[in-house]
Short mmCIF file of C-alpha atoms in Angstrom, two decimals:
data_model
loop_
_atom_site.label_atom_id
_atom_site.label_comp_id
_atom_site.label_asym_id
_atom_site.label_seq_id
_atom_site.Cartn_x
_atom_site.Cartn_y
_atom_site.Cartn_z
CA UNK M 1 0.06 -0.05 -0.05
CA UNK M 2 1.22 3.35 -0.88
CA UNK M 3 1.85 6.61 1.03
CA UNK M 4 -1.39 7.88 -1.51
CA UNK M 5 -3.59 4.51 -0.87
CA UNK M 6 -3.40 5.18 2.76
CA UNK M 7 -4.56 8.50 2.89
CA UNK M 8 -7.06 7.67 0.29
CA UNK M 9 -8.05 4.18 2.15
CA UNK M 10 -9.75 6.84 5.11
CA UNK M 11 -10.08 9.88 3.31
CA UNK M 12 -12.02 9.01 0.30
CA UNK M 13 -10.50 8.69 -3.43
CA UNK M 14 -10.38 12.55 -3.81
CA UNK M 15 -9.98 13.90 -0.55
CA UNK M 16 -7.21 11.38 -0.02
CA UNK M 17 -5.59 12.08 -2.44
CA UNK M 18 -5.39 15.79 -1.89
CA UNK M 19 -4.18 15.33 1.53
CA UNK M 20 -1.78 12.85 0.63
CA UNK M 21 -0.19 14.99 -1.75
CA UNK M 22 -0.29 18.28 0.30
CA UNK M 23 1.43 16.35 3.40
CA UNK M 24 4.23 15.26 0.69
CA UNK M 25 4.99 18.60 -0.74
CA UNK M 26 5.40 19.48 2.98
CA UNK M 27 7.83 16.22 3.43
CA UNK M 28 9.79 18.17 0.75
CA UNK M 29 9.57 21.60 1.07
CA UNK M 30 10.14 21.82 4.79
CA UNK M 31 13.52 19.56 5.00
CA UNK M 32 14.14 21.73 1.57
CA UNK M 33 14.30 25.08 4.06
CA UNK M 34 16.37 22.88 6.33
CA UNK M 35 18.68 22.31 3.94
CA UNK M 36 18.89 25.59 2.79
CA UNK M 37 19.68 26.94 5.94
CA UNK M 38 22.60 24.11 6.47
CA UNK M 39 24.07 24.32 2.91
CA UNK M 40 24.42 28.35 3.88
CA UNK M 41 26.10 27.52 6.55
CA UNK M 42 28.24 24.97 4.85
CA UNK M 43 29.23 27.17 1.83
CA UNK M 44 30.39 30.10 4.46
CA UNK M 45 32.44 27.62 6.19
CA UNK M 46 34.10 26.04 2.99
CA UNK M 47 34.45 29.63 1.41
CA UNK M 48 36.59 30.54 4.90
CA UNK M 49 38.41 27.48 4.96
CA UNK M 50 39.99 28.27 1.64
CA UNK M 51 40.82 31.71 2.50
CA UNK M 52 41.55 30.44 5.57
CA UNK M 53 39.11 32.12 8.08
CA UNK M 54 37.04 30.79 10.66
CA UNK M 55 33.81 31.45 8.92
CA UNK M 56 30.56 31.62 11.09
CA UNK M 57 31.58 29.88 14.81
CA UNK M 58 29.68 31.55 17.68
CA UNK M 59 26.08 30.72 17.46
CA UNK M 60 25.35 27.01 18.54
CA UNK M 61 28.05 24.53 18.64
CA UNK M 62 30.84 25.01 15.59
CA UNK M 63 28.68 28.08 14.52
CA UNK M 64 25.58 25.60 13.08
CA UNK M 65 22.83 27.57 14.39
CA UNK M 66 24.51 30.66 12.47
CA UNK M 67 21.65 30.40 9.80
CA UNK M 68 18.73 30.41 11.92
CA UNK M 69 19.88 33.66 13.57
CA UNK M 70 20.56 35.27 10.90
CA UNK M 71 16.48 34.40 9.33
CA UNK M 72 15.69 35.09 13.00
CA UNK M 73 17.70 38.51 12.15
CA UNK M 74 15.71 39.39 9.05
CA UNK M 75 12.16 38.53 10.09
CA UNK M 76 12.43 40.37 12.77
CA UNK M 77 13.36 43.46 10.65
CA UNK M 78 11.17 45.68 8.73
CA UNK M 79 10.31 45.46 5.20
CA UNK M 80 11.22 48.80 3.63
CA UNK M 81 9.64 49.55 0.37
CA UNK M 82 11.16 52.44 -1.63
CA UNK M 83 8.77 55.38 -2.25
CA UNK M 84 9.79 55.28 -5.99
CA UNK M 85 8.93 51.77 -6.58
CA UNK M 86 6.36 49.65 -8.06
CA UNK M 87 4.36 48.30 -4.69
CA UNK M 88 2.78 45.34 -6.12
CA UNK M 89 6.11 44.07 -8.18
CA UNK M 90 8.47 44.76 -6.09
CA UNK M 91 6.61 42.56 -3.71
CA UNK M 92 5.89 39.72 -6.06
CA UNK M 93 9.61 39.45 -7.60
CA UNK M 94 10.93 37.60 -4.66
CA UNK M 95 7.42 35.31 -4.37
CA UNK M 96 8.24 34.56 -7.69
CA UNK M 97 11.82 33.25 -7.10
CA UNK M 98 11.35 31.34 -4.15
CA UNK M 99 7.57 29.74 -5.22
CA UNK M 100 9.80 28.82 -8.78
CA UNK M 101 12.47 27.34 -6.86
CA UNK M 102 10.09 24.90 -4.53
CA UNK M 103 7.88 23.95 -7.53
CA UNK M 104 10.75 22.46 -9.42
CA UNK M 105 11.44 19.66 -6.81
CA UNK M 106 8.30 18.58 -7.71
CA UNK M 107 9.60 16.09 -10.48
CA UNK M 108 13.23 15.42 -8.82
CA UNK M 109 13.57 11.51 -7.79
CA UNK M 110 14.75 11.09 -4.36
CA UNK M 111 15.06 7.34 -4.69
CA UNK M 112 13.40 4.67 -6.66
CA UNK M 113 9.88 5.36 -6.74
CA UNK M 114 10.54 8.78 -4.23
CA UNK M 115 8.55 11.23 -6.38
CA UNK M 116 6.13 13.37 -5.72
CA UNK M 117 5.22 13.83 -9.71
CA UNK M 118 6.30 10.80 -12.09
CA UNK M 119 5.15 12.95 -15.12
CA UNK M 120 6.73 11.82 -18.70
CA UNK M 121 7.64 15.45 -19.59
CA UNK M 122 9.77 15.71 -16.28
CA UNK M 123 12.85 16.61 -17.92
CA UNK M 124 10.99 19.63 -19.57
CA UNK M 125 8.82 20.66 -16.30
CA UNK M 126 12.59 21.09 -15.37
CA UNK M 127 13.24 23.58 -17.68
CA UNK M 128 9.90 25.28 -17.95
CA UNK M 129 10.22 25.98 -14.16
CA UNK M 130 13.66 26.90 -14.21
CA UNK M 131 13.59 29.30 -16.80
CA UNK M 132 10.73 31.14 -14.99
CA UNK M 133 13.37 31.64 -11.92
CA UNK M 134 14.55 35.04 -13.94
CA UNK M 135 11.15 36.66 -13.90
CA UNK M 136 11.62 37.17 -9.91
CA UNK M 137 15.04 38.63 -10.90
CA UNK M 138 14.15 41.14 -13.69
CA UNK M 139 10.91 42.03 -12.08
CA UNK M 140 12.74 43.21 -8.94
CA UNK M 141 15.32 45.07 -11.45
CA UNK M 142 12.63 47.18 -12.21
CA UNK M 143 10.28 47.52 -9.86
CA UNK M 144 12.85 48.54 -7.31
CA UNK M 145 13.09 51.97 -9.72
CA UNK M 146 17.23 52.27 -9.10
CA UNK M 147 19.90 52.14 -11.28
CA UNK M 148 21.90 49.08 -10.04
CA UNK M 149 19.24 46.61 -9.69
CA UNK M 150 18.12 47.25 -13.31
CA UNK M 151 21.09 46.87 -14.73
CA UNK M 152 21.27 43.75 -12.53
CA UNK M 153 18.03 42.40 -14.00
CA UNK M 154 18.86 43.01 -17.70
CA UNK M 155 22.19 41.35 -17.29
CA UNK M 156 20.47 38.65 -15.49
CA UNK M 157 17.75 38.38 -18.35
CA UNK M 158 20.80 38.24 -20.77
CA UNK M 159 23.00 35.35 -19.24
CA UNK M 160 20.26 33.42 -18.09
CA UNK M 161 18.51 33.21 -21.54
CA UNK M 162 22.00 32.40 -23.22
CA UNK M 163 23.00 29.43 -21.10
CA UNK M 164 19.49 28.12 -21.36
CA UNK M 165 19.71 26.79 -24.68
CA UNK M 166 23.16 25.31 -24.27
CA UNK M 167 21.29 23.69 -21.68
CA UNK M 168 18.66 22.50 -23.67
CA UNK M 169 21.44 20.93 -25.84
CA UNK M 170 23.37 19.19 -23.07
CA UNK M 171 19.72 17.58 -21.65
CA UNK M 172 19.05 16.56 -25.53
CA UNK M 173 22.32 14.45 -25.95
CA UNK M 174 21.00 12.66 -22.55
CA UNK M 175 17.73 12.28 -23.26
CA UNK M 176 18.65 10.75 -26.46
CA UNK M 177 20.58 8.24 -24.77
CA UNK M 178 18.22 8.11 -21.89
CA UNK M 179 14.67 7.30 -24.63
CA UNK M 180 12.89 9.33 -22.47
CA UNK M 181 12.42 12.79 -20.57
CA UNK M 182 11.23 11.03 -17.37
CA UNK M 183 13.74 11.72 -14.51
CA UNK M 184 13.49 7.87 -12.59
CA UNK M 185 14.00 6.63 -16.17
CA UNK M 186 16.76 8.47 -16.59
CA UNK M 187 18.07 7.35 -13.74
CA UNK M 188 17.51 3.79 -13.91
CA UNK M 189 19.05 4.37 -17.96
CA UNK M 190 22.38 4.93 -15.91
CA UNK M 191 22.50 1.94 -14.17
CA UNK M 192 25.53 -0.56 -15.54
CA UNK M 193 25.62 2.40 -18.83
CA UNK M 194 29.89 1.90 -19.23
CA UNK M 195 30.97 -1.95 -19.63
CA UNK M 196 28.14 -3.17 -17.46
CA UNK M 197 29.62 -1.49 -14.32
CA UNK M 198 29.72 2.42 -13.84
CA UNK M 199 26.55 3.78 -13.35
CA UNK M 200 26.14 7.13 -14.43
CA UNK M 201 26.39 8.83 -18.22
CA UNK M 202 29.37 11.04 -16.81
CA UNK M 203 31.53 7.88 -17.30
CA UNK M 204 30.54 7.29 -21.01
CA UNK M 205 33.35 9.73 -22.43
CA UNK M 206 31.04 10.77 -25.45
CA UNK M 207 28.82 12.60 -22.85
CA UNK M 208 31.60 13.75 -20.49
CA UNK M 209 31.98 17.00 -22.12
CA UNK M 210 28.10 17.10 -21.50
CA UNK M 211 28.77 16.77 -17.87
CA UNK M 212 30.93 19.43 -17.54
CA UNK M 213 29.42 22.39 -19.82
CA UNK M 214 26.31 21.49 -17.92
CA UNK M 215 27.90 21.91 -14.22
CA UNK M 216 29.25 25.21 -15.86
CA UNK M 217 26.37 26.12 -17.29
CA UNK M 218 24.58 25.06 -14.11
CA UNK M 219 26.75 27.58 -12.86
CA UNK M 220 25.35 30.70 -14.89
CA UNK M 221 22.24 29.67 -14.72
CA UNK M 222 22.20 29.81 -10.72
CA UNK M 223 24.12 33.11 -11.11
CA UNK M 224 26.75 31.58 -8.63
CA UNK M 225 30.54 32.82 -9.36
CA UNK M 226 32.33 33.20 -11.27
CA UNK M 227 29.11 34.28 -13.49
CA UNK M 228 27.80 36.18 -9.91
CA UNK M 229 27.18 39.23 -12.71
CA UNK M 230 24.04 40.13 -11.60
CA UNK M 231 25.15 40.60 -7.94
CA UNK M 232 28.27 41.84 -8.63
CA UNK M 233 29.19 44.00 -5.74
CA UNK M 234 31.84 45.49 -7.36
CA UNK M 235 30.01 47.30 -9.88
CA UNK M 236 26.41 47.09 -9.08
CA UNK M 237 26.38 47.15 -4.83
CA UNK M 238 24.25 43.90 -4.68
CA UNK M 239 22.32 44.01 -7.99
CA UNK M 240 18.47 43.51 -7.75
CA UNK M 241 19.05 42.35 -3.99
CA UNK M 242 19.70 46.31 -3.37
CA UNK M 243 16.58 47.64 -2.48
CA UNK M 244 15.07 44.79 -0.80
CA UNK M 245 15.29 44.19 3.65
CA UNK M 246 13.76 41.86 5.57
CA UNK M 247 11.96 38.91 4.27
CA UNK M 248 11.17 39.70 0.77
CA UNK M 249 15.21 39.83 0.80
CA UNK M 250 15.47 36.39 2.87
CA UNK M 251 13.01 35.22 -0.17
CA UNK M 252 15.55 35.85 -2.78
CA UNK M 253 18.41 34.30 -0.65
CA UNK M 254 16.00 31.00 0.33
CA UNK M 255 15.41 30.76 -3.53
CA UNK M 256 18.67 31.27 -4.90
CA UNK M 257 20.23 28.63 -2.44
CA UNK M 258 17.15 26.24 -3.33
CA UNK M 259 18.38 26.58 -6.78
CA UNK M 260 21.91 26.08 -6.31
CA UNK M 261 21.14 22.54 -4.55
CA UNK M 262 18.43 21.76 -7.38
CA UNK M 263 21.16 22.39 -9.79
CA UNK M 264 23.34 19.98 -7.94
CA UNK M 265 21.02 17.57 -7.74
CA UNK M 266 20.16 18.07 -11.69
CA UNK M 267 23.86 17.55 -12.26
CA UNK M 268 23.73 13.59 -9.78
CA UNK M 269 20.44 12.71 -11.80
CA UNK M 270 21.25 13.19 -15.43
CA UNK M 271 25.21 12.34 -15.55
CA UNK M 272 25.93 10.74 -12.29
CA UNK M 273 23.49 8.04 -11.57
CA UNK M 274 21.13 9.73 -9.21
CA UNK M 275 20.17 7.96 -6.38
CA UNK M 276 22.32 4.75 -8.00
CA UNK M 277 25.11 4.14 -6.01
CA UNK M 278 28.71 5.12 -8.36
CA UNK M 279 29.29 1.30 -9.70
CA UNK M 280 27.24 -1.69 -10.40
CA UNK M 281 28.11 -3.80 -7.23
CA UNK M 282 25.33 -5.39 -5.10
CA UNK M 283 26.92 -4.82 -1.77
CA UNK M 284 26.90 -1.30 -2.53
CA UNK M 285 22.98 -1.28 -2.81
CA UNK M 286 22.31 -1.68 0.64
CA UNK M 287 23.33 1.86 1.11
CA UNK M 288 19.37 3.50 0.33
CA UNK M 289 19.56 5.21 -2.73
CA UNK M 290 18.72 8.40 -0.85
CA UNK M 291 21.97 8.63 0.84
CA UNK M 292 23.51 8.41 -2.51
CA UNK M 293 21.66 11.13 -4.05
CA UNK M 294 22.64 13.33 -1.23
CA UNK M 295 26.08 12.88 -0.64
CA UNK M 296 26.27 13.42 -4.52
CA UNK M 297 24.18 16.49 -4.13
CA UNK M 298 26.65 17.61 -1.41
CA UNK M 299 30.17 16.72 -3.53
CA UNK M 300 28.70 19.18 -6.47
CA UNK M 301 28.02 21.74 -3.67
CA UNK M 302 31.53 21.51 -2.50
CA UNK M 303 32.74 21.86 -5.99
CA UNK M 304 30.22 24.53 -6.62
CA UNK M 305 31.89 26.37 -2.90
CA UNK M 306 35.31 25.40 -4.33
CA UNK M 307 35.02 27.16 -7.59
CA UNK M 308 33.00 30.35 -5.51
CA UNK M 309 36.33 30.30 -3.53
CA UNK M 310 38.82 30.38 -6.30
CA UNK M 311 38.08 31.53 -9.60
CA UNK M 312 37.44 35.24 -10.11
CA UNK M 313 34.43 36.68 -11.46
CA UNK M 314 34.10 36.90 -15.26
CA UNK M 315 33.58 39.56 -17.22
CA UNK M 316 30.63 40.10 -19.09
CA UNK M 317 31.70 39.85 -22.73
CA UNK M 318 33.42 36.60 -21.75
CA UNK M 319 30.30 35.56 -20.22
CA UNK M 320 28.80 36.21 -23.46
CA UNK M 321 31.27 34.95 -25.41
CA UNK M 322 31.42 31.54 -23.82
CA UNK M 323 27.68 30.69 -23.67
CA UNK M 324 27.21 32.08 -27.11
CA UNK M 325 30.69 31.02 -29.32
CA UNK M 326 32.00 28.06 -26.92
CA UNK M 327 29.47 26.23 -25.20
CA UNK M 328 26.33 26.58 -27.90
CA UNK M 329 28.41 25.31 -31.27
CA UNK M 330 29.72 22.64 -28.63
CA UNK M 331 26.70 21.16 -27.07
CA UNK M 332 25.01 21.37 -31.05
CA UNK M 333 27.61 19.10 -32.71
CA UNK M 334 27.65 16.97 -29.38
CA UNK M 335 23.48 16.62 -30.17
CA UNK M 336 24.85 15.87 -33.73
CA UNK M 337 27.26 13.60 -32.66
CA UNK M 338 25.71 11.77 -29.92
CA UNK M 339 22.46 11.23 -32.26
CA UNK M 340 24.72 9.86 -35.06
CA UNK M 341 26.36 7.27 -32.60
CA UNK M 342 22.99 5.60 -31.50
CA UNK M 343 22.13 5.90 -35.09
CA UNK M 344 24.47 3.80 -35.95
CA UNK M 345 24.96 1.23 -32.78
CA UNK M 346 21.12 1.07 -31.08
CA UNK M 347 19.08 1.66 -34.47
CA UNK M 348 21.17 0.16 -36.75
CA UNK M 349 22.16 2.88 -39.21
CA UNK B 1 -15.67 18.14 -11.38
CA UNK B 2 -12.31 19.37 -10.49
CA UNK B 3 -11.02 19.17 -14.27
CA UNK B 4 -14.27 21.51 -14.77
CA UNK B 5 -13.12 24.39 -12.50
CA UNK B 6 -9.67 23.86 -13.62
CA UNK B 7 -10.54 24.92 -16.51
CA UNK B 8 -12.59 27.51 -15.59
CA UNK B 9 -10.19 28.80 -13.69
CA UNK B 10 -7.39 28.77 -16.62
CA UNK B 11 -9.74 30.05 -19.20
CA UNK B 12 -10.63 33.14 -16.79
CA UNK B 13 -7.65 34.14 -16.20
CA UNK B 14 -6.42 33.74 -20.01
CA UNK B 15 -8.95 36.09 -20.99
CA UNK B 16 -8.83 38.24 -17.78
CA UNK B 17 -5.41 39.02 -18.38
CA UNK B 18 -5.85 39.31 -21.97
CA UNK B 19 -8.12 41.47 -21.99
CA UNK B 20 -5.70 43.69 -19.29
CA UNK B 21 -2.78 43.25 -21.65
CA UNK B 22 -4.27 45.48 -23.52
CA UNK B 23 -6.36 47.62 -21.02
CA UNK B 24 -3.21 48.29 -18.61
CA UNK B 25 -1.61 51.89 -18.88
CA UNK B 26 2.10 50.92 -18.12
CA UNK B 27 3.59 48.55 -21.15
CA UNK B 28 5.88 46.97 -18.66
CA UNK B 29 2.59 45.70 -16.82
CA UNK B 30 0.88 44.75 -20.79
CA UNK B 31 3.65 42.13 -21.06
CA UNK B 32 3.41 40.51 -17.80
CA UNK B 33 -0.25 40.25 -17.86
CA UNK B 34 0.63 39.03 -21.68
CA UNK B 35 2.71 36.53 -19.83
CA UNK B 36 0.36 35.26 -17.36
CA UNK B 37 -1.87 34.58 -20.50
CA UNK B 38 0.99 32.21 -21.60
CA UNK B 39 1.03 30.63 -18.75
CA UNK B 40 -2.43 29.99 -18.07
CA UNK B 41 -2.87 28.82 -21.74
CA UNK B 42 -0.26 25.98 -21.21
CA UNK B 43 -2.03 25.17 -18.12
CA UNK B 44 -5.44 24.86 -20.67
CA UNK B 45 -3.03 22.31 -23.00
CA UNK B 46 -2.35 20.44 -19.74
CA UNK B 47 -5.90 19.86 -19.33
CA UNK B 48 -6.45 18.69 -23.22
CA UNK B 49 -3.52 16.18 -22.41
CA UNK B 50 -0.89 17.78 -25.22
CA UNK B 51 1.11 18.25 -22.13
CA UNK B 52 4.83 18.45 -24.48
CA UNK B 53 2.92 21.53 -26.20
CA UNK B 54 2.15 22.95 -22.36
CA UNK B 55 5.92 22.45 -21.56
CA UNK B 56 7.07 23.99 -24.59
CA UNK B 57 4.95 26.97 -24.73
CA UNK B 58 6.43 27.87 -20.94
CA UNK B 59 10.20 27.49 -22.13
CA UNK B 60 9.98 29.01 -25.48
CA UNK B 61 7.29 31.52 -25.27
CA UNK B 62 7.43 32.48 -21.28
CA UNK B 63 11.28 31.71 -20.47
CA UNK B 64 12.36 33.12 -23.80
CA UNK B 65 10.72 35.31 -25.70
CA UNK B 66 8.23 37.08 -22.93
CA UNK B 67 12.16 37.83 -21.20
CA UNK B 68 13.45 39.28 -23.98
CA UNK B 69 10.25 41.59 -24.82
CA UNK B 70 10.31 42.30 -21.74
CA UNK B 71 13.72 43.22 -21.56
CA UNK B 72 13.20 45.80 -24.70
CA UNK B 73 9.41 47.14 -23.14
CA UNK B 74 11.71 48.42 -20.12
CA UNK B 75 14.54 50.06 -21.75
CA UNK B 76 11.79 51.94 -23.56
CA UNK B 77 11.36 55.23 -22.58
CA UNK B 78 7.66 55.87 -23.75
CA UNK B 79 5.62 59.05 -23.52
CA UNK B 80 2.05 58.09 -22.36
CA UNK B 81 0.11 60.92 -23.32
CA UNK B 82 1.86 60.50 -26.99
CA UNK B 83 0.85 57.15 -26.85
CA UNK B 84 -2.80 57.81 -26.12
CA UNK B 85 -3.04 60.49 -28.37
CA UNK B 86 -2.71 58.15 -31.34
CA UNK B 87 -5.78 56.20 -29.98
CA UNK B 88 -8.48 57.85 -32.16
CA UNK B 89 -6.54 57.89 -35.19
CA UNK B 90 -5.67 54.19 -35.38
CA UNK B 91 -9.11 53.24 -33.14
CA UNK B 92 -10.93 52.49 -36.85
CA UNK B 93 -7.58 49.95 -37.96
CA UNK B 94 -7.95 48.50 -34.61
CA UNK B 95 -11.91 47.83 -34.15
CA UNK B 96 -11.55 46.63 -38.10
CA UNK B 97 -8.68 44.46 -37.01
CA UNK B 98 -11.10 43.04 -33.96
CA UNK B 99 -14.41 42.60 -36.28
CA UNK B 100 -12.19 40.19 -38.32
CA UNK B 101 -10.79 37.63 -35.87
CA UNK B 102 -13.92 38.17 -34.23
CA UNK B 103 -15.90 36.60 -37.23
CA UNK B 104 -13.06 34.19 -38.27
CA UNK B 105 -13.31 32.87 -34.89
CA UNK B 106 -17.55 32.39 -34.88
CA UNK B 107 -17.12 31.00 -38.07
CA UNK B 108 -14.66 28.59 -36.81
CA UNK B 109 -16.81 27.60 -33.88
CA UNK B 110 -19.52 27.03 -36.51
CA UNK B 111 -17.62 24.87 -39.18
CA UNK B 112 -16.32 22.81 -36.08
CA UNK B 113 -19.92 22.15 -34.39
CA UNK B 114 -21.25 22.06 -37.66
CA UNK B 115 -18.95 19.01 -38.16
CA UNK B 116 -19.16 18.88 -41.65
CA UNK B 117 -15.80 17.84 -42.55
CA UNK B 118 -14.81 13.97 -41.96
CA UNK B 119 -13.57 13.60 -38.23
CA UNK B 120 -10.28 11.34 -39.85
CA UNK B 121 -9.60 14.61 -41.81
CA UNK B 122 -9.36 16.89 -38.69
CA UNK B 123 -6.55 15.97 -37.07
CA UNK B 124 -3.81 13.56 -37.54
CA UNK B 125 -4.99 9.86 -36.74
CA UNK B 126 -2.69 8.81 -33.48
CA UNK B 127 -2.58 5.81 -31.63
CA UNK B 128 -3.40 6.45 -28.27
CA UNK B 129 -1.09 4.66 -26.39
CA UNK B 130 2.04 6.61 -27.35
CA UNK B 131 2.96 9.41 -24.81
CA UNK B 132 2.70 12.60 -26.24
CA UNK B 133 6.02 12.97 -27.57
CA UNK B 134 6.34 9.94 -28.92
CA UNK B 135 3.20 10.33 -31.26
CA UNK B 136 4.40 13.86 -32.52
CA UNK B 137 7.81 12.76 -33.47
CA UNK B 138 6.78 10.05 -35.20
CA UNK B 139 4.19 11.94 -37.16
CA UNK B 140 6.66 14.97 -37.76
CA UNK B 141 10.00 12.73 -38.55
CA UNK B 142 7.81 10.63 -40.61
CA UNK B 143 4.48 12.01 -42.66
CA UNK B 144 5.22 15.90 -42.18
CA UNK B 145 8.85 15.45 -42.64
CA UNK B 146 9.29 17.86 -45.76
CA UNK B 147 6.96 20.90 -43.89
CA UNK B 148 8.95 20.83 -41.02
CA UNK B 149 12.31 20.53 -42.29
CA UNK B 150 11.07 23.61 -44.72
CA UNK B 151 9.88 25.32 -41.76
CA UNK B 152 13.13 24.91 -40.23
CA UNK B 153 14.75 26.59 -43.25
CA UNK B 154 12.39 29.60 -43.27
CA UNK B 155 13.54 29.91 -39.33
CA UNK B 156 17.17 29.82 -40.42
CA UNK B 157 17.11 32.29 -43.53
CA UNK B 158 14.94 34.66 -41.12
CA UNK B 159 17.46 34.23 -38.28
CA UNK B 160 20.30 35.28 -41.43
CA UNK B 161 18.46 37.96 -42.65
CA UNK B 162 18.02 39.21 -38.74
CA UNK B 163 21.82 38.94 -37.91
CA UNK B 164 22.44 40.58 -41.33
CA UNK B 165 19.98 43.59 -40.87
CA UNK B 166 21.36 44.52 -37.34
CA UNK B 167 24.89 43.57 -37.93
CA UNK B 168 27.08 46.55 -38.43
CA UNK B 169 31.06 46.65 -39.00
CA UNK B 170 32.19 49.41 -36.87
CA UNK B 171 35.63 50.89 -37.90
CA UNK B 172 36.27 52.96 -34.77
CA UNK B 173 36.12 50.07 -31.95
CA UNK B 174 39.31 47.64 -31.25
CA UNK B 175 37.52 43.74 -30.95
CA UNK B 176 38.87 41.92 -27.91
CA UNK B 177 41.03 38.94 -28.85
CA UNK B 178 40.24 36.28 -26.26
CA UNK B 179 42.87 33.74 -27.15
CA UNK B 180 45.48 36.85 -27.05
CA UNK B 181 44.56 37.82 -24.17
CA UNK B 182 44.42 34.29 -22.41
CA UNK B 183 47.90 33.78 -23.92
CA UNK B 184 49.42 36.99 -22.32
CA UNK B 185 51.96 36.17 -19.73
CA UNK B 186 52.52 38.64 -16.18
CA UNK B 187 56.13 38.43 -17.69
CA UNK B 188 55.00 39.67 -20.69
CA UNK B 189 53.28 42.67 -19.07
CA UNK B 190 55.74 43.51 -15.84
CA UNK B 191 58.62 43.71 -15.08
CA UNK B 192 60.50 44.05 -11.74
CA UNK B 193 63.77 46.32 -11.85
CA UNK B 194 65.59 47.28 -8.94
CA UNK B 195 65.67 51.21 -9.28
CA UNK B 196 68.30 53.40 -7.61
CA UNK B 197 67.37 56.36 -6.59
CA UNK B 198 67.63 59.49 -8.74
CA UNK B 199 67.50 57.94 -11.75
CA UNK B 200 64.67 57.72 -14.75
CA UNK B 201 62.80 53.79 -15.36
CA UNK B 202 64.26 52.99 -19.55
CA UNK B 203 60.54 52.53 -20.83
#
């Protein structure tokens, strides 16, 4: 008996389903918020360690409660709305960012069968929802009615649209190989993918370059360093967040980090076997799939933080060049290569 | 029941935001209402079982086209008074176009309900056990292959045309050569010298 069926057994067909789905949504969203709080702490600790600093170490043991203290602080602050701002849109923007960052988690498989909505266009849903994220940034930049947020909004619009193009082509290579848009099927297709032993498209020499392109595009898509030109503090104060305070700022903050975790998870799902262990060896399957998935997310988050701590920020023209003149042709050629290879081997020319 | 509720919700929001697109005083608000209309139209697509089209609508129109729309409209410096003054002059044409569109809609609705055309010819026959994407792929890449390729060619020509029309060679700027910049090493640019006091530096 599944979770939904248990609810339906006493709540009736429709009401039980509604109740079960609501509980499942909360079971994803609340731990996600906790994860965001802890990952912000991890980000600051990793960054500090690489800069030979201590990082947060005062609030709670080892500074573990730092994020909660910050959360409490912003919650108690006053929400300031600039008098020249477009009031409705100004408040709507962080809500959009936050909501979009949460809804994408609906299709993420945490383990075999552990997915809220197992839809057959899962990957397209992800792409669609993540392309909505840019609206939070654009609307906040325009509604603030202030120079720097506006610059930031224009940068964000161009940057995210550019990198979505190459992400789209990378996803097509993966979909061609997995023969499905369903994320659970994509993960299962990776079992024993290389030599019947390695679980993951990333171990495939033909798909590994796409894994690298996807990792870098994911950095650009989430506006993480070295592509954080939308909030480049040396040029734009704090970018689109400049005029925000209190909870409206916190929503941007939470949404941004939820997106970063999502992109780490997507890297794991698309190229490194999701909930599967890295190699197809029976004892490794004793560990629950969700542990493998979370440890892969954490490894990718460490890589993200590592890059943030070591790589200097790109110039804007370099960012555009990388997106349009390097990644777009490369991923386009790779779609051609992958489909050609599959045509010869799988579908018999 | 829930389907009917969802349909009326999406449909009402599409019509409302469509109307507000036209009626908003601020062009940025207009574009945002338009985006809401797109989004809810995608919801309607999901309801009729065309989830692939729905996702494409969101990815392409909401995620890319409307972003660029918004991008351009936000940068426009619009004089609202001037915008209003042309209303009477263009009102007639606007009304004409609206009437033509309304007439076409009524005719299309009438023709559909009359059912004069054989149902098999209305839509391409698709086996129902395929998923959305497979069914579309099977049709586009077999029956409608040449039409599909022709559409691709038209888009390619349009893209090249847009680039040719907007690209201009500027003689007064020095473009950056990225490979030169990457190849440049500190010893090409920086020199450490131990300079005695009171002497100039040879450059």
